Tab-separated table of N, CA, C and O and ligand atoms in Angstrom:
chain	number	residue	atom	x	y	z
N	1	HIS	N	0.865	-1.173	0.000
N	1	HIS	CA	0.000	0.000	0.000
N	1	HIS	C	0.903	1.225	0.000
N	1	HIS	O	1.343	1.675	1.065
N	2	ALA	N	1.246	1.699	-1.196
N	2	ALA	CA	2.218	2.792	-1.282
N	2	ALA	C	1.692	3.909	-2.185
N	2	ALA	O	2.357	4.324	-3.136
N	3	PRO	N	0.479	4.430	-1.888
N	3	PRO	CA	-0.095	5.436	-2.780
N	3	PRO	C	0.620	6.787	-2.702
N	3	PRO	O	0.457	7.610	-3.601
N	4	TYR	N	1.413	7.019	-1.654
N	4	TYR	CA	2.044	8.331	-1.474
N	4	TYR	C	3.427	8.362	-2.110
N	4	TYR	O	3.730	9.271	-2.891
N	5	SER	N	4.234	7.371	-1.815
N	5	SER	CA	5.580	7.330	-2.415
N	5	SER	C	5.579	6.596	-3.760
N	5	SER	O	6.500	6.776	-4.555
N	6	ARG	N	4.596	5.746	-3.993
N	6	ARG	CA	4.581	4.848	-5.168
N	6	ARG	C	5.834	3.985	-5.215
N	6	ARG	O	6.264	3.550	-6.279
N	7	PHE	N	6.416	3.732	-4.043
N	7	PHE	CA	7.622	2.901	-3.947
N	7	PHE	C	7.229	1.628	-3.203
N	7	PHE	O	7.205	1.586	-1.968
N	8	ALA	N	6.870	0.603	-3.956
N	8	ALA	CA	6.403	-0.653	-3.349
N	8	ALA	C	7.584	-1.498	-2.885
N	8	ALA	O	8.573	-1.665	-3.609
N	9	VAL	N	7.466	-2.009	-1.678
N	9	VAL	CA	8.516	-2.859	-1.101
N	9	VAL	C	7.868	-4.133	-0.563
N	9	VAL	O	6.784	-4.075	0.039
N	10	GLY	N	8.523	-5.259	-0.786
N	10	GLY	CA	8.084	-6.537	-0.213
N	10	GLY	C	9.205	-7.135	0.601
N	10	GLY	O	10.383	-6.957	0.274
N	11	ALA	N	8.839	-7.827	1.674
N	11	ALA	CA	9.845	-8.507	2.501
N	11	ALA	C	9.369	-9.914	2.815
N	11	ALA	O	8.169	-10.134	3.047
N	12	ALA	N	10.293	-10.858	2.803
N	12	ALA	CA	9.985	-12.241	3.187
N	12	ALA	C	11.017	-12.692	4.209
N	12	ALA	O	12.224	-12.540	3.997
N	13	ILE	N	10.510	-13.199	5.323
N	13	ILE	CA	11.366	-13.712	6.395
N	13	ILE	C	11.323	-15.238	6.359
N	13	ILE	O	10.241	-15.824	6.245
N	14	ARG	N	12.490	-15.883	6.452
N	14	ARG	CA	12.549	-17.320	6.732
N	14	ARG	C	13.075	-17.481	8.147
N	14	ARG	O	14.129	-16.924	8.480
N	15	THR	N	12.321	-18.193	8.967
N	15	THR	CA	12.736	-18.359	10.358
N	15	THR	C	13.665	-19.563	10.500
N	15	THR	O	13.769	-20.413	9.613
N	16	VAL	N	14.314	-19.628	11.655
N	16	VAL	CA	15.148	-20.790	11.978
N	16	VAL	C	14.294	-22.056	11.955
N	16	VAL	O	14.760	-23.127	11.560
N	17	GLY	N	13.028	-21.922	12.333
N	17	GLY	CA	12.117	-23.061	12.292
N	17	GLY	C	11.706	-23.464	10.888
N	17	GLY	O	11.108	-24.538	10.698
N	18	GLY	N	11.981	-22.638	9.899
N	18	GLY	CA	11.714	-22.992	8.505
N	18	GLY	C	10.477	-22.352	7.899
N	18	GLY	O	10.212	-22.537	6.716
N	19	ALA	N	9.729	-21.571	8.688
N	19	ALA	CA	8.512	-20.945	8.155
N	19	ALA	C	8.852	-19.679	7.375
N	19	ALA	O	9.892	-19.053	7.591
N	20	LEU	N	7.947	-19.323	6.477
N	20	LEU	CA	8.068	-18.086	5.715
N	20	LEU	C	6.978	-17.119	6.151
N	20	LEU	O	5.819	-17.518	6.346
N	21	HIS	N	7.335	-15.846	6.292
N	21	HIS	CA	6.365	-14.789	6.611
N	21	HIS	C	6.665	-13.612	5.697
N	21	HIS	O	7.824	-13.231	5.528
N	22	VAL	N	5.613	-13.041	5.141
N	22	VAL	CA	5.817	-11.946	4.190
N	22	VAL	C	5.165	-10.668	4.698
N	22	VAL	O	4.266	-10.676	5.550
N	23	GLY	N	5.618	-9.546	4.141
N	23	GLY	CA	5.041	-8.251	4.483
N	23	GLY	C	5.237	-7.267	3.355
N	23	GLY	O	6.078	-7.461	2.473
N	24	ALA	N	4.433	-6.221	3.387
N	24	ALA	CA	4.538	-5.127	2.423
N	24	ALA	C	4.573	-3.815	3.183
N	24	ALA	O	4.123	-3.745	4.339
N	25	ASN	N	5.098	-2.767	2.531
N	25	ASN	CA	5.011	-1.466	3.192
N	25	ASN	C	3.561	-0.968	3.161
N	25	ASN	O	2.833	-1.187	2.191
N	26	VAL	N	3.160	-0.352	4.248
N	26	VAL	CA	1.775	0.115	4.419
N	26	VAL	C	1.835	1.588	4.794
N	26	VAL	O	2.096	1.930	5.956
N	27	GLU	N	1.639	2.449	3.801
N	27	GLU	CA	1.737	3.889	4.045
N	27	GLU	C	0.423	4.445	4.584
N	27	GLU	O	-0.607	3.756	4.612
N	28	ASN	N	0.493	5.692	5.034
N	28	ASN	CA	-0.663	6.342	5.637
N	28	ASN	C	-0.697	7.803	5.204
N	28	ASN	O	0.358	8.416	4.979
N	29	ALA	N	-1.906	8.366	5.142
N	29	ALA	CA	-2.061	9.773	4.782
N	29	ALA	C	-1.286	10.668	5.748
N	29	ALA	O	-0.796	11.735	5.364
N	30	SER	N	-1.174	10.240	7.003
N	30	SER	CA	-0.272	10.897	7.951
N	30	SER	C	1.077	10.206	7.808
N	30	SER	O	1.323	9.140	8.385
N	31	TYR	N	1.943	10.762	6.996
N	31	TYR	CA	3.122	10.041	6.486
N	31	TYR	C	3.926	9.277	7.536
N	31	TYR	O	4.306	8.140	7.294
N	32	PRO	N	4.223	9.868	8.723
N	32	PRO	CA	5.088	9.131	9.661
N	32	PRO	C	4.435	7.861	10.212
N	32	PRO	O	5.120	7.042	10.816
N	33	GLU	N	3.122	7.718	10.021
N	33	GLU	CA	2.441	6.531	10.540
N	33	GLU	C	2.594	5.311	9.637
N	33	GLU	O	2.157	4.214	9.999
N	34	GLY	N	3.189	5.487	8.473
N	34	GLY	CA	3.397	4.338	7.598
N	34	GLY	C	4.430	3.393	8.169
N	34	GLY	O	5.265	3.781	8.987
N	35	TRP	N	4.357	2.118	7.739
N	35	TRP	CA	5.408	1.213	8.186
N	35	TRP	C	6.003	0.455	7.008
N	35	TRP	O	5.391	0.313	5.966
N	36	CYS	N	7.223	-0.029	7.245
N	36	CYS	CA	8.013	-0.653	6.181
N	36	CYS	C	7.631	-2.116	5.990
N	36	CYS	O	7.047	-2.756	6.880
N	37	ALA	N	8.020	-2.656	4.836
N	37	ALA	CA	7.744	-4.049	4.523
N	37	ALA	C	8.377	-4.996	5.554
N	37	ALA	O	7.756	-5.992	5.952
N	38	GLU	N	9.587	-4.690	5.986
N	38	GLU	CA	10.267	-5.547	6.964
N	38	GLU	C	9.482	-5.569	8.276
N	38	GLU	O	9.349	-6.622	8.928
N	39	THR	N	8.969	-4.410	8.674
N	39	THR	CA	8.192	-4.316	9.909
N	39	THR	C	6.911	-5.143	9.803
N	39	THR	O	6.529	-5.844	10.751
N	40	SER	N	6.253	-5.079	8.638
N	40	SER	CA	5.036	-5.873	8.430
N	40	SER	C	5.342	-7.364	8.501
N	40	SER	O	4.557	-8.134	9.079
N	41	ALA	N	6.456	-7.780	7.921
N	41	ALA	CA	6.821	-9.203	7.933
N	41	ALA	C	7.128	-9.668	9.361
N	41	ALA	O	6.774	-10.781	9.754
N	42	ILE	N	7.792	-8.804	10.128
N	42	ILE	CA	8.074	-9.147	11.527
N	42	ILE	C	6.760	-9.291	12.298
N	42	ILE	O	6.588	-10.218	13.093
N	43	ALA	N	5.816	-8.393	12.057
N	43	ALA	CA	4.519	-8.475	12.737
N	43	ALA	C	3.797	-9.768	12.369
N	43	ALA	O	3.187	-10.417	13.229
N	44	ALA	N	3.881	-10.171	11.093
N	44	ALA	CA	3.248	-11.432	10.673
N	44	ALA	C	3.901	-12.617	11.385
N	44	ALA	O	3.207	-13.539	11.839
N	45	MET	N	5.218	-12.574	11.496
N	45	MET	CA	5.939	-13.666	12.173
N	45	MET	C	5.539	-13.771	13.639
N	45	MET	O	5.228	-14.874	14.137
N	46	VAL	N	5.514	-12.647	14.324
N	46	VAL	CA	5.189	-12.661	15.759
N	46	VAL	C	3.729	-13.079	15.965
N	46	VAL	O	3.395	-13.770	16.936
N	47	SER	N	2.857	-12.692	15.012
N	47	SER	CA	1.449	-13.070	15.119
N	47	SER	C	1.251	-14.565	14.923
N	47	SER	O	0.326	-15.149	15.478
N	48	ALA	N	2.150	-15.195	14.139
N	48	ALA	CA	1.964	-16.596	13.750
N	48	ALA	C	2.656	-17.579	14.680
N	48	ALA	O	2.257	-18.748	14.737
N	49	ALA	N	3.686	-17.152	15.373
N	49	ALA	CA	4.547	-18.129	16.054
N	49	ALA	C	4.782	-17.780	17.517
N	49	ALA	O	4.908	-16.607	17.877
N	50	GLU	N	4.875	-18.823	18.337
N	50	GLU	CA	5.271	-18.682	19.741
N	50	GLU	C	6.757	-18.293	19.791
N	50	GLU	O	7.489	-18.510	18.836
N	51	PRO	N	7.211	-17.770	20.951
N	51	PRO	CA	8.652	-17.540	21.110
N	51	PRO	C	9.423	-18.837	20.867
N	51	PRO	O	8.933	-19.920	21.175
N	52	GLY	N	10.622	-18.726	20.309
N	52	GLY	CA	11.432	-19.905	19.979
N	52	GLY	C	11.910	-19.810	18.546
N	52	GLY	O	11.963	-18.715	17.980
N	53	PRO	N	12.272	-20.961	17.954
N	53	PRO	CA	12.843	-20.935	16.601
N	53	PRO	C	11.906	-20.369	15.553
N	53	PRO	O	12.352	-19.875	14.512
N	54	GLY	N	10.602	-20.385	15.854
N	54	GLY	CA	9.629	-19.818	14.931
N	54	GLY	C	9.639	-18.305	14.899
N	54	GLY	O	9.008	-17.691	14.035
N	55	ARG	N	10.329	-17.712	15.873
N	55	ARG	CA	10.458	-16.246	15.912
N	55	ARG	C	11.899	-15.790	15.779
N	55	ARG	O	12.233	-14.654	16.129
N	56	ARG	N	12.765	-16.678	15.304
N	56	ARG	CA	14.183	-16.314	15.132
N	56	ARG	C	14.424	-16.200	13.630
N	56	ARG	O	14.103	-17.121	12.879
N	57	ILE	N	14.918	-15.061	13.170
N	57	ILE	CA	15.050	-14.815	11.730
N	57	ILE	C	16.375	-15.380	11.223
N	57	ILE	O	17.447	-14.915	11.618
N	58	ALA	N	16.280	-16.391	10.350
N	58	ALA	CA	17.477	-16.948	9.712
N	58	ALA	C	17.871	-16.093	8.519
N	58	ALA	O	19.061	-15.862	8.272
N	59	ALA	N	16.865	-15.646	7.758
N	59	ALA	CA	17.141	-14.874	6.544
N	59	ALA	C	15.946	-13.986	6.250
N	59	ALA	O	14.804	-14.314	6.568
N	60	VAL	N	16.248	-12.851	5.635
N	60	VAL	CA	15.188	-11.957	5.171
N	60	VAL	C	15.574	-11.470	3.786
N	60	VAL	O	16.747	-11.221	3.504
N	61	CYS	N	14.582	-11.386	2.914
N	61	CYS	CA	14.802	-10.840	1.572
N	61	CYS	C	13.891	-9.638	1.387
N	61	CYS	O	12.692	-9.697	1.706
N	62	VAL	N	14.472	-8.555	0.924
N	62	VAL	CA	13.730	-7.316	0.669
N	62	VAL	C	13.780	-7.043	-0.831
N	62	VAL	O	14.864	-7.028	-1.427
N	63	VAL	N	12.609	-6.873	-1.433
N	63	VAL	CA	12.532	-6.638	-2.887
N	63	VAL	C	11.914	-5.268	-3.146
N	63	VAL	O	10.830	-4.957	-2.623
N	64	ALA	N	12.638	-4.464	-3.918
N	64	ALA	CA	12.149	-3.128	-4.282
N	64	ALA	C	12.905	-2.659	-5.516
N	64	ALA	O	13.944	-3.233	-5.879
N	65	ASP	N	12.390	-1.617	-6.136
N	65	ASP	CA	13.116	-1.015	-7.246
N	65	ASP	C	14.449	-0.460	-6.756
N	65	ASP	O	14.606	-0.148	-5.570
N	66	THR	N	15.369	-0.314	-7.692
N	66	THR	CA	16.627	0.354	-7.359
N	66	THR	C	16.391	1.865	-7.313
N	66	THR	O	15.436	2.381	-7.910
N	67	ILE	N	17.257	2.554	-6.594
N	67	ILE	CA	17.240	4.017	-6.549
N	67	ILE	C	18.598	4.477	-7.059
N	67	ILE	O	19.633	4.158	-6.456
N	68	ASP	N	18.616	5.191	-8.182
N	68	ASP	CA	19.879	5.594	-8.830
N	68	ASP	C	20.795	4.388	-9.023
N	68	ASP	O	22.009	4.470	-8.761
N	69	GLY	N	20.201	3.258	-9.386
N	69	GLY	CA	20.985	2.062	-9.675
N	69	GLY	C	21.409	1.265	-8.464
N	69	GLY	O	22.047	0.224	-8.590
N	70	ARG	N	21.040	1.738	-7.287
N	70	ARG	CA	21.451	1.042	-6.061
N	70	ARG	C	20.289	0.261	-5.478
N	70	ARG	O	19.152	0.761	-5.430
N	71	LEU	N	20.593	-0.963	-5.015
N	71	LEU	CA	19.563	-1.799	-4.397
N	71	LEU	C	19.074	-1.154	-3.107
N	71	LEU	O	19.827	-0.446	-2.428
N	72	THR	N	17.811	-1.399	-2.783
N	72	THR	CA	17.201	-0.836	-1.577
N	72	THR	C	17.573	-1.680	-0.362
N	72	THR	O	17.294	-2.874	-0.321
N	73	THR	N	18.207	-1.049	0.612
N	73	THR	CA	18.563	-1.739	1.862
N	73	THR	C	17.634	-1.284	2.981
N	73	THR	O	17.054	-0.198	2.910
N	74	PRO	N	17.473	-2.104	4.028
N	74	PRO	CA	16.547	-1.750	5.111
N	74	PRO	C	16.928	-0.433	5.790
N	74	PRO	O	18.116	-0.151	5.986
N	75	CYS	N	15.923	0.337	6.180
N	75	CYS	CA	16.170	1.589	6.898
N	75	CYS	C	16.731	1.278	8.288
N	75	CYS	O	16.721	0.133	8.749
N	76	GLY	N	17.194	2.307	8.954
N	76	GLY	CA	17.806	2.124	10.267
N	76	GLY	C	16.882	1.500	11.290
N	76	GLY	O	17.273	0.609	12.052
N	77	GLY	N	15.625	1.968	11.314
N	77	GLY	CA	14.668	1.419	12.270
N	77	GLY	C	14.411	-0.059	12.019
N	77	GLY	O	14.312	-0.856	12.971
N	78	CYS	N	14.320	-0.431	10.754
N	78	CYS	CA	14.084	-1.854	10.441
N	78	CYS	C	15.300	-2.705	10.775
N	78	CYS	O	15.166	-3.853	11.181
N	79	ARG	N	16.499	-2.150	10.611
N	79	ARG	CA	17.689	-2.922	11.005
N	79	ARG	C	17.615	-3.247	12.494
N	79	ARG	O	17.921	-4.357	12.924
N	80	GLN	N	17.201	-2.276	13.300
N	80	GLN	CA	17.079	-2.522	14.739
N	80	GLN	C	15.971	-3.535	15.028
N	80	GLN	O	16.117	-4.410	15.883
N	81	ARG	N	14.851	-3.462	14.311
N	81	ARG	CA	13.760	-4.427	14.513
N	81	ARG	C	14.181	-5.821	14.084
N	81	ARG	O	13.846	-6.816	14.737
N	82	LEU	N	14.934	-5.917	12.985
N	82	LEU	CA	15.438	-7.229	12.554
N	82	LEU	C	16.397	-7.788	13.600
N	82	LEU	O	16.384	-8.991	13.889
N	83	ALA	N	17.204	-6.917	14.212
N	83	ALA	CA	18.164	-7.373	15.219
N	83	ALA	C	17.459	-7.947	16.447
N	83	ALA	O	17.982	-8.846	17.112
N	84	GLU	N	16.266	-7.441	16.733
N	84	GLU	CA	15.498	-7.938	17.882
N	84	GLU	C	15.207	-9.433	17.743
N	84	GLU	O	15.147	-10.157	18.741
N	85	PHE	N	15.020	-9.886	16.516
N	85	PHE	CA	14.627	-11.279	16.269
N	85	PHE	C	15.667	-12.037	15.458
N	85	PHE	O	15.428	-13.197	15.104
N	86	GLY	N	16.776	-11.400	15.134
N	86	GLY	CA	17.777	-12.036	14.287
N	86	GLY	C	19.009	-12.441	15.067
N	86	GLY	O	19.005	-12.564	16.299
N	87	MET	N	20.081	-12.666	14.323
N	87	MET	CA	21.366	-13.084	14.866
N	87	MET	C	22.431	-12.323	14.077
N	87	MET	O	22.146	-11.801	13.000
N	88	PRO	N	23.665	-12.266	14.561
N	88	PRO	CA	24.700	-11.575	13.784
N	88	PRO	C	24.808	-12.107	12.356
N	88	PRO	O	25.025	-11.340	11.419
N	89	ASP	N	24.630	-13.420	12.195
N	89	ASP	CA	24.777	-14.026	10.866
N	89	ASP	C	23.480	-14.107	10.072
N	89	ASP	O	23.456	-14.728	9.006
N	90	THR	N	22.404	-13.531	10.578
N	90	THR	CA	21.168	-13.485	9.785
N	90	THR	C	21.478	-12.893	8.407
N	90	THR	O	22.137	-11.862	8.296
N	91	GLU	N	21.016	-13.603	7.373
N	91	GLU	CA	21.273	-13.148	5.997
N	91	GLU	C	20.229	-12.113	5.590
N	91	GLU	O	19.032	-12.372	5.683
N	92	VAL	N	20.685	-10.982	5.132
N	92	VAL	CA	19.791	-9.935	4.631
N	92	VAL	C	20.064	-9.778	3.137
N	92	VAL	O	21.088	-9.207	2.734
N	93	THR	N	19.165	-10.330	2.333
N	93	THR	CA	19.305	-10.235	0.881
N	93	THR	C	18.439	-9.101	0.371
N	93	THR	O	17.258	-9.005	0.733
N	94	VAL	N	19.023	-8.236	-0.430
N	94	VAL	CA	18.270	-7.145	-1.050
N	94	VAL	C	18.278	-7.399	-2.547
N	94	VAL	O	19.304	-7.759	-3.122
N	95	SER	N	17.110	-7.232	-3.156
N	95	SER	CA	16.968	-7.609	-4.559
N	95	SER	C	16.108	-6.596	-5.292
N	95	SER	O	15.201	-5.987	-4.703
N	96	ASP	N	16.385	-6.424	-6.579
N	96	ASP	CA	15.434	-5.671	-7.391
N	96	ASP	C	14.425	-6.658	-7.986
N	96	ASP	O	14.583	-7.876	-7.839
N	97	PRO	N	13.367	-6.177	-8.628
N	97	PRO	CA	12.327	-7.077	-9.110
N	97	PRO	C	12.815	-8.075	-10.163
N	97	PRO	O	12.183	-9.109	-10.386
N	98	GLU	N	13.966	-7.781	-10.793
N	98	GLU	CA	14.504	-8.713	-11.793
N	98	GLU	C	15.406	-9.763	-11.159
N	98	GLU	O	15.914	-10.643	-11.859
N	99	GLY	N	15.626	-9.669	-9.858
N	99	GLY	CA	16.443	-10.674	-9.182
N	99	GLY	C	17.908	-10.324	-9.053
N	99	GLY	O	18.704	-11.143	-8.603
N	100	ARG	N	18.293	-9.100	-9.435
N	100	ARG	CA	19.669	-8.673	-9.151
N	100	ARG	C	19.758	-8.450	-7.646
N	100	ARG	O	18.996	-7.624	-7.100
N	101	ALA	N	20.652	-9.199	-6.995
N	101	ALA	CA	20.600	-9.264	-5.538
N	101	ALA	C	21.986	-9.226	-4.920
N	101	ALA	O	22.999	-9.515	-5.564
N	102	ARG	N	21.988	-8.851	-3.665
N	102	ARG	CA	23.212	-8.881	-2.863
N	102	ARG	C	22.820	-9.294	-1.450
N	102	ARG	O	21.750	-8.908	-0.964
N	103	THR	N	23.682	-10.067	-0.798
N	103	THR	CA	23.381	-10.548	0.553
N	103	THR	C	24.404	-9.997	1.534
N	103	THR	O	25.613	-10.034	1.290
N	104	TYR	N	23.869	-9.470	2.645
N	104	TYR	CA	24.683	-8.936	3.737
N	104	TYR	C	24.447	-9.774	4.989
N	104	TYR	O	23.411	-10.431	5.130
N	105	ARG	N	25.379	-9.672	5.946
N	105	ARG	CA	25.125	-10.161	7.310
N	105	ARG	C	24.456	-9.019	8.085
N	105	ARG	O	24.843	-7.853	7.939
N	106	LEU	N	23.487	-9.387	8.933
N	106	LEU	CA	22.806	-8.354	9.714
N	106	LEU	C	23.813	-7.543	10.541
N	106	LEU	O	23.699	-6.317	10.644
N	107	ALA	N	24.804	-8.218	11.121
N	107	ALA	CA	25.783	-7.511	11.963
N	107	ALA	C	26.604	-6.508	11.160
N	107	ALA	O	27.141	-5.549	11.730
N	108	ASP	N	26.716	-6.728	9.847
N	108	ASP	CA	27.441	-5.759	9.019
N	108	ASP	C	26.563	-4.552	8.683
N	108	ASP	O	27.075	-3.453	8.463
N	109	LEU	N	25.237	-4.767	8.645
N	109	LEU	CA	24.316	-3.651	8.395
N	109	LEU	C	24.046	-2.846	9.660
N	109	LEU	O	23.665	-1.673	9.583
N	110	LEU	N	24.208	-3.483	10.824
N	110	LEU	CA	23.952	-2.790	12.097
N	110	LEU	C	25.042	-3.157	13.102
N	110	LEU	O	24.801	-3.916	14.055
N	111	PRO	N	26.252	-2.605	12.911
N	111	PRO	CA	27.336	-2.921	13.839
N	111	PRO	C	27.110	-2.264	15.191
N	111	PRO	O	26.436	-1.240	15.291
N	112	GLU	N	27.670	-2.866	16.221
N	112	GLU	CA	27.610	-2.297	17.587
N	112	GLU	C	26.166	-2.012	17.990
N	112	GLU	O	25.870	-0.972	18.594
N	113	SER	N	25.254	-2.924	17.672
N	113	SER	CA	23.839	-2.643	17.904
N	113	SER	C	23.486	-2.697	19.384
N	113	SER	O	24.138	-3.387	20.177
N	114	PHE	N	22.438	-1.964	19.727
N	114	PHE	CA	21.922	-1.984	21.092
N	114	PHE	C	21.128	-3.258	21.315
N	114	PHE	O	20.301	-3.640	20.483
N	115	SER	N	21.388	-3.921	22.457
N	115	SER	CA	20.634	-5.122	22.803
N	115	SER	C	20.556	-5.220	24.307
N	115	SER	O	21.485	-4.837	25.016
N	116	MET	N	19.442	-5.745	24.819
N	116	MET	CA	19.301	-5.978	26.260
N	116	MET	C	19.816	-7.358	26.655
N	116	MET	O	19.794	-7.710	27.824
N	117	GLU	N	20.242	-8.160	25.662
N	117	GLU	CA	20.726	-9.513	25.978
N	117	GLU	C	22.114	-9.441	26.574
N	117	GLU	O	23.006	-8.776	26.039
N	118	LYS	N	22.307	-10.177	27.676
N	118	LYS	CA	23.637	-10.241	28.299
N	118	LYS	C	24.487	-11.216	27.502
N	118	LYS	O	24.075	-12.327	27.221
N	119	THR	N	25.679	-10.793	27.134
N	119	THR	CA	26.523	-11.627	26.276
N	119	THR	C	27.603	-12.361	27.053
N	119	THR	O	28.326	-13.153	26.499
N	120	ALA	N	27.726	-12.112	28.378
N	120	ALA	CA	28.838	-12.689	29.153
N	120	ALA	C	28.731	-14.188	29.362
N	120	ALA	O	27.949	-14.872	28.942
T	1	THU	N1	10.477	1.157	2.708
T	1	THU	C1	10.351	-0.149	3.077
T	1	THU	O1	9.235	-0.678	3.165
T	1	THU	N2	11.472	-0.853	3.357
T	1	THU	C2	12.751	-0.389	3.174
T	1	THU	O2	13.711	-1.129	3.390
T	1	THU	C3	12.952	0.999	2.719
T	1	THU	C4	11.739	1.855	2.652
T	1	THU	C5	9.258	1.899	2.350
T	1	THU	C6	8.794	2.939	3.315
T	1	THU	C7	7.927	3.809	2.407
T	1	THU	O3	6.627	3.222	2.307
T	1	THU	C8	8.586	3.705	1.051
T	1	THU	O4	9.468	2.587	1.130
T	1	THU	C9	9.380	4.938	0.662
T	1	THU	O5	10.236	5.320	1.672
């Protein structure tokens, strides 16, 4: 639902448990109230699965048009939301609609991230 930007984005999450959850960006007439495709996919995952491997993100793919020839990568807020349910090695693949793609590690997209988990 992107009537304001006309920039459609889709996201698909594969969990450690093996399930797939998808989302789209959902814009709003009050622009800041819109949410990203990654956020929608995370909401679908949390709605569908109990805590555990069904809520742990193994991989996410984001599909959108390129901007000035560059693939669309998740915004800062979505990187933090992905980190909430992901792992340092979670694969983040960004692709254009023709399948030109690149894969990053989540920890490379969000280094030194904030987390409440004790690592000791
Ligand atoms: N958008 C996403 O859904 N995911 C991204 O990774 C980047 C941006 C959306 C938000 C808004 O609906 C539109 O793209 C233009 O910013």
